[in-house]
PDB file of C-alpha atoms in Angstrom:
ATOM      1  CA  TRP W 147      -0.738 -48.372   2.899  1.00 53.00           C
ATOM      2  CA  THR W 148      -3.096 -49.440   0.653  1.00 54.00           C
ATOM      3  CA  SER W 149      -5.481 -45.455  -0.237  1.00 49.00           C
ATOM      4  CA  SER W 150      -8.058 -44.731  -2.389  1.00 60.00           C
ATOM      5  CA  LYS W 151      -8.644 -41.275  -3.923  1.00 84.00           C
ATOM      6  CA  LEU W 152      -6.522 -39.751  -1.155  1.00 92.00           C
ATOM      7  CA  SER W 153      -5.997 -35.877  -2.842  1.00 94.00           C
ATOM      8  CA  ASP W 154      -3.369 -33.280  -1.643  1.00 94.00           C
ATOM      9  CA  GLU W 155      -5.166 -32.754   2.237  1.00 95.00           C
ATOM     10  CA  PHE W 156      -4.498 -36.217   2.446  1.00 95.00           C
ATOM     11  CA  ALA W 157      -1.251 -36.058   1.201  1.00 95.00           C
ATOM     12  CA  ARG W 158      -0.240 -33.032   3.690  1.00 95.00           C
ATOM     13  CA  LYS W 159      -1.462 -34.633   6.659  1.00 96.00           C
ATOM     14  CA  PHE W 160      -0.149 -37.435   6.332  1.00 96.00           C
ATOM     15  CA  SER W 161       3.668 -36.283   5.321  1.00 96.00           C
ATOM     16  CA  PRO W 162       4.942 -35.767   8.452  1.00 96.00           C
ATOM     17  CA  ALA W 163       3.872 -39.139   9.952  1.00 94.00           C
ATOM     18  CA  LEU W 164       6.220 -40.129   6.857  1.00 95.00           C
ATOM     19  CA  GLU W 165       8.790 -38.305   7.517  1.00 93.00           C
ATOM     20  CA  SER W 166       9.105 -38.625  11.448  1.00 92.00           C
ATOM     21  CA  ALA W 167      11.939 -40.889  12.766  1.00 89.00           C
ATOM     22  CA  GLN W 168       9.527 -43.450  14.356  1.00 92.00           C
ATOM     23  CA  SER W 169       7.971 -44.122  10.990  1.00 93.00           C
ATOM     24  CA  SER W 170       7.457 -47.790  10.406  1.00 95.00           C
ATOM     25  CA  ILE W 171       6.148 -47.680   6.555  1.00 95.00           C
ATOM     26  CA  GLU W 172       8.190 -50.406   4.540  1.00 96.00           C
ATOM     27  CA  THR W 173       5.507 -50.020   1.264  1.00 97.00           C
ATOM     28  CA  LEU W 174       3.809 -47.305   0.551  1.00 97.00           C
ATOM     29  CA  ASN W 175       1.061 -47.555  -2.721  1.00 96.00           C
ATOM     30  CA  LEU W 176      -0.928 -44.219  -2.936  1.00 96.00           C
ATOM     31  CA  ASP W 177      -1.394 -45.494  -7.033  1.00 94.00           C
ATOM     32  CA  ASP W 178      -4.427 -43.536  -8.983  1.00 92.00           C
ATOM     33  CA  ASN W 179      -5.855 -40.764  -6.537  1.00 93.00           C
ATOM     34  CA  ASP W 180      -5.750 -36.957  -6.691  1.00 93.00           C
ATOM     35  CA  ILE W 181      -2.690 -36.015  -5.476  1.00 96.00           C
ATOM     36  CA  LYS W 182      -1.705 -33.634  -7.119  1.00 95.00           C
ATOM     37  CA  SER W 183       1.983 -31.315  -7.878  1.00 95.00           C
ATOM     38  CA  ASP W 184       1.658 -29.966  -4.235  1.00 97.00           C
ATOM     39  CA  GLY W 185       0.396 -33.204  -2.465  1.00 97.00           C
ATOM     40  CA  MET W 186       3.263 -34.958  -4.144  1.00 97.00           C
ATOM     41  CA  THR W 187       6.018 -32.523  -3.692  1.00 97.00           C
ATOM     42  CA  ARG W 188       4.884 -32.522  -0.233  1.00 97.00           C
ATOM     43  CA  LEU W 189       5.564 -36.838   0.055  1.00 98.00           C
ATOM     44  CA  ALA W 190       9.223 -36.262  -2.018  1.00 98.00           C
ATOM     45  CA  HIS W 191      10.078 -34.162   1.003  1.00 97.00           C
ATOM     46  CA  ALA W 192       8.613 -36.523   3.912  1.00 97.00           C
ATOM     47  CA  LEU W 193      10.028 -39.472   2.091  1.00 98.00           C
ATOM     48  CA  LYS W 194      14.417 -36.891   1.719  1.00 96.00           C
ATOM     49  CA  GLN W 195      13.704 -37.471   5.388  1.00 94.00           C
ATOM     50  CA  ASN W 196      11.944 -41.886   6.064  1.00 96.00           C
ATOM     51  CA  SER W 197      14.397 -44.378   7.154  1.00 96.00           C
ATOM     52  CA  SER W 198      11.661 -47.338   6.644  1.00 97.00           C
ATOM     53  CA  ALA W 199      10.085 -47.111   3.606  1.00 97.00           C
ATOM     54  CA  THR W 200      11.469 -49.454   0.585  1.00 97.00           C
ATOM     55  CA  ARG W 201       9.597 -49.362  -1.953  1.00 97.00           C
ATOM     56  CA  VAL W 202       7.149 -46.162  -2.883  1.00 97.00           C
ATOM     57  CA  THR W 203       4.355 -46.217  -5.489  1.00 96.00           C
ATOM     58  CA  LEU W 204       2.537 -42.883  -6.880  1.00 96.00           C
ATOM     59  CA  ASN W 205       1.677 -44.115 -10.088  1.00 94.00           C
ATOM     60  CA  GLY W 206      -1.183 -41.908 -11.943  1.00 92.00           C
ATOM     61  CA  ASN W 207      -1.080 -39.444  -9.886  1.00 93.00           C
ATOM     62  CA  SER W 208      -0.627 -35.638 -11.179  1.00 90.00           C
ATOM     63  CA  GLY W 209       2.859 -34.889  -9.745  1.00 88.00           C
ATOM     64  CA  GLY W 210       3.779 -32.494 -12.421  1.00 87.00           C
ATOM     65  CA  ASN W 211       6.957 -31.042 -12.862  1.00 88.00           C
ATOM     66  CA  ARG W 212       7.351 -29.067  -9.639  1.00 94.00           C
ATOM     67  CA  ALA W 213       7.295 -33.054  -8.376  1.00 95.00           C
ATOM     68  CA  GLY W 214       9.418 -34.313 -10.851  1.00 93.00           C
ATOM     69  CA  GLU W 215      11.920 -32.128  -9.292  1.00 96.00           C
ATOM     70  CA  ALA W 216      11.368 -33.150  -5.786  1.00 97.00           C
ATOM     71  CA  PHE W 217      11.848 -36.405  -6.623  1.00 97.00           C
ATOM     72  CA  ALA W 218      14.968 -36.352  -7.877  1.00 96.00           C
ATOM     73  CA  GLU W 219      16.213 -34.472  -5.003  1.00 98.00           C
ATOM     74  CA  MET W 220      14.802 -37.499  -2.736  1.00 98.00           C
ATOM     75  CA  ILE W 221      16.547 -39.550  -4.468  1.00 96.00           C
ATOM     76  CA  LYS W 222      19.549 -38.256  -4.117  1.00 97.00           C
ATOM     77  CA  ILE W 223      18.977 -38.503  -0.561  1.00 97.00           C
ATOM     78  CA  ASN W 224      16.827 -40.875   0.373  1.00 97.00           C
ATOM     79  CA  ARG W 225      19.024 -44.374   0.245  1.00 96.00           C
ATOM     80  CA  THR W 226      17.167 -46.819   1.974  1.00 97.00           C
ATOM     81  CA  ILE W 227      13.924 -46.139  -1.105  1.00 97.00           C
ATOM     82  CA  VAL W 228      15.206 -49.163  -3.627  1.00 95.00           C
ATOM     83  CA  ARG W 229      11.781 -48.774  -5.954  1.00 94.00           C
ATOM     84  CA  LEU W 230      10.065 -46.083  -7.321  1.00 95.00           C
ATOM     85  CA  GLU W 231       7.572 -45.757  -9.416  1.00 94.00           C
ATOM     86  CA  LEU W 232       6.315 -42.980 -10.600  1.00 93.00           C
ATOM     87  CA  ASP W 233       4.138 -44.467 -13.595  1.00 89.00           C
ATOM     88  CA  GLU W 234       2.127 -41.594 -14.721  1.00 88.00           C
ATOM     89  CA  CYS W 235       2.593 -38.419 -13.271  1.00 90.00           C
ATOM     90  CA  ASP W 236       2.687 -36.138 -16.025  1.00 87.00           C
ATOM     91  CA  PHE W 237       6.308 -35.594 -15.970  1.00 85.00           C
ATOM     92  CA  TYR W 238       7.826 -34.031 -18.875  1.00 80.00           C
ATOM     93  CA  LEU W 239      11.557 -33.920 -19.945  1.00 79.00           C
ATOM     94  CA  ASP W 240      12.983 -32.032 -17.679  1.00 84.00           C
ATOM     95  CA  ALA W 241      11.938 -33.967 -14.578  1.00 87.00           C
ATOM     96  CA  ILE W 242      13.282 -36.744 -15.912  1.00 85.00           C
ATOM     97  CA  ASN W 243      16.602 -35.768 -16.813  1.00 84.00           C
ATOM     98  CA  ASN W 244      16.864 -34.582 -12.782  1.00 90.00           C
ATOM     99  CA  ILE W 245      15.941 -37.928 -11.679  1.00 90.00           C
ATOM    100  CA  VAL W 246      18.008 -39.782 -14.471  1.00 86.00           C
ATOM    101  CA  GLU W 247      20.696 -37.614 -13.124  1.00 90.00           C
ATOM    102  CA  ALA W 248      19.652 -38.227  -9.317  1.00 92.00           C
ATOM    103  CA  MET W 249      19.787 -42.039  -9.718  1.00 90.00           C
ATOM    104  CA  LYS W 250      23.753 -42.143 -11.202  1.00 89.00           C
ATOM    105  CA  ILE W 251      23.955 -40.487  -7.754  1.00 92.00           C
ATOM    106  CA  ASN W 252      21.933 -43.096  -5.373  1.00 93.00           C
ATOM    107  CA  GLU W 253      22.733 -46.847  -7.554  1.00 89.00           C
ATOM    108  CA  GLY W 254      20.517 -48.740  -5.525  1.00 92.00           C
ATOM    109  CA  ILE W 255      17.054 -47.479  -5.990  1.00 92.00           C
ATOM    110  CA  ILE W 256      15.553 -48.607  -9.139  1.00 91.00           C
ATOM    111  CA  VAL W 257      12.418 -46.471 -10.938  1.00 90.00           C
ATOM    112  CA  SER W 258      10.167 -46.360 -13.371  1.00 88.00           C
ATOM    113  CA  VAL W 259       8.053 -43.415 -15.255  1.00 85.00           C
ATOM    114  CA  LYS W 260       5.982 -45.168 -17.728  1.00 81.00           C
ATOM    115  CA  GLY W 261       3.800 -42.607 -19.715  1.00 75.00           C
ATOM    116  CA  ASP W 262       5.532 -39.617 -19.158  1.00 57.00           C
ATOM    117  CA  ALA W 263       6.807 -37.732 -22.485  1.00 53.00           C
ATOM    118  CA  ILE W 264      10.315 -38.364 -22.219  1.00 51.00           C
ATOM    119  CA  ASP W 265      12.577 -37.494 -25.108  1.00 48.00           C
ATOM    120  CA  THR W 266      14.574 -40.909 -25.924  1.00 51.00           C
ATOM    121  CA  ARG W 267      17.201 -38.402 -27.745  1.00 50.00           C
ATOM    122  CA  TYR W 268      17.650 -38.553 -23.980  1.00 52.00           C
ATOM    123  CA  TRP W 269      17.557 -41.658 -22.896  1.00 53.00           C
ATOM    124  CA  GLN W 270      19.814 -43.538 -25.615  1.00 56.00           C
ATOM    125  CA  HIS W 271      22.983 -41.103 -23.807  1.00 56.00           C
ATOM    126  CA  THR W 272      22.688 -42.341 -20.763  1.00 59.00           C
ATOM    127  CA  SER W 273      25.131 -44.605 -18.937  1.00 60.00           C
ATOM    128  CA  SER W 274      24.249 -48.211 -19.359  1.00 59.00           C
ATOM    129  CA  PRO W 275      23.871 -48.930 -15.089  1.00 60.00           C
ATOM    130  CA  VAL W 276      21.293 -45.890 -15.350  1.00 64.00           C
ATOM    131  CA  ARG W 277      19.014 -47.408 -18.141  1.00 59.00           C
ATOM    132  CA  ASN W 278      19.131 -50.770 -16.419  1.00 61.00           C
ATOM    133  CA  ARG W 279      17.457 -49.035 -13.614  1.00 65.00           C
ATOM    134  CA  LEU W 280      14.910 -46.923 -15.384  1.00 68.00           C
ATOM    135  CA  GLY W 281      11.918 -48.416 -16.211  1.00 65.00           C
ATOM    136  CA  ILE W 282      11.131 -46.122 -19.124  1.00 59.00           C
ATOM    137  CA  SER W 283       7.629 -46.653 -21.586  1.00 48.00           C
ATOM    138  CA  ILE W 284       6.760 -43.426 -23.537  1.00 41.00           C
ATOM    139  CA  HIS W 285       3.574 -43.155 -25.491  1.00 38.00           C
ATOM    140  CA  HIS W 286       3.783 -41.647 -28.754  1.00 34.00           C
ATOM    141  CA  HIS W 287       3.432 -37.378 -27.689  1.00 37.00           C
ATOM    142  CA  SER W 288       2.825 -34.432 -29.984  1.00 38.00           C
ATOM    143  CA  ASN W 289       6.561 -33.171 -28.488  1.00 39.00           C
ATOM    144  CA  TYR W 290       8.263 -36.341 -28.231  1.00 36.00           C
ATOM    145  CA  PRO W 291       7.714 -38.329 -31.285  1.00 33.00           C
ATOM    146  CA  TYR W 292      10.223 -41.140 -30.218  1.00 34.00           C
ATOM    147  CA  GLY W 293       9.518 -44.354 -28.762  1.00 34.00           C
ATOM    148  CA  VAL W 294      11.143 -47.052 -26.375  1.00 35.00           C
ATOM    149  CA  ASP W 295       9.983 -49.644 -24.843  1.00 37.00           C
ATOM    150  CA  SER W 296      11.748 -51.008 -21.093  1.00 40.00           C
ATOM    151  CA  SER W 297      11.857 -52.002 -18.243  1.00 42.00           C
ATOM    152  CA  PRO W 298      14.052 -54.220 -15.498  1.00 42.00           C
ATOM    153  CA  TYR W 299      11.388 -55.286 -13.391  1.00 42.00           C
ATOM    154  CA  SER W 300      10.692 -59.114 -13.730  1.00 39.00           C
ATOM    155  CA  ASP W 301       7.430 -58.600 -10.977  1.00 40.00           C
TER     156      ASP W 301
END
């Protein structure tokens, strides 16, 4: 499924189909749409139940911390998704830290959160197995002046 400027309304209508046992979606690409916190949170909740999607990309949507927390919870539960891209989704430290913690529970997922404001002091103390599955590239941000550029991805 690929999209063009979808909104929270789309996420609200699409989420029940995504969480359905009959869902056969393997790759979900909703990059660079107008999906905000409510829609991203709904998608995260739907993906908890989804057993067909293996790759989900939601880069460039405005999820915020509420959606980041919902994705952290989804990561703990869903064992089908192996790659989750959440670059430039406006997540901040608490949400990112919870995603990292969830990755300790779900060892089969690779997550990208490039461009979000992450305090790299936390990143440096994250265990190596999790760091190897977490792609981050932090832009310098006034609240978090530290920088790191790392990605486990080759494709």
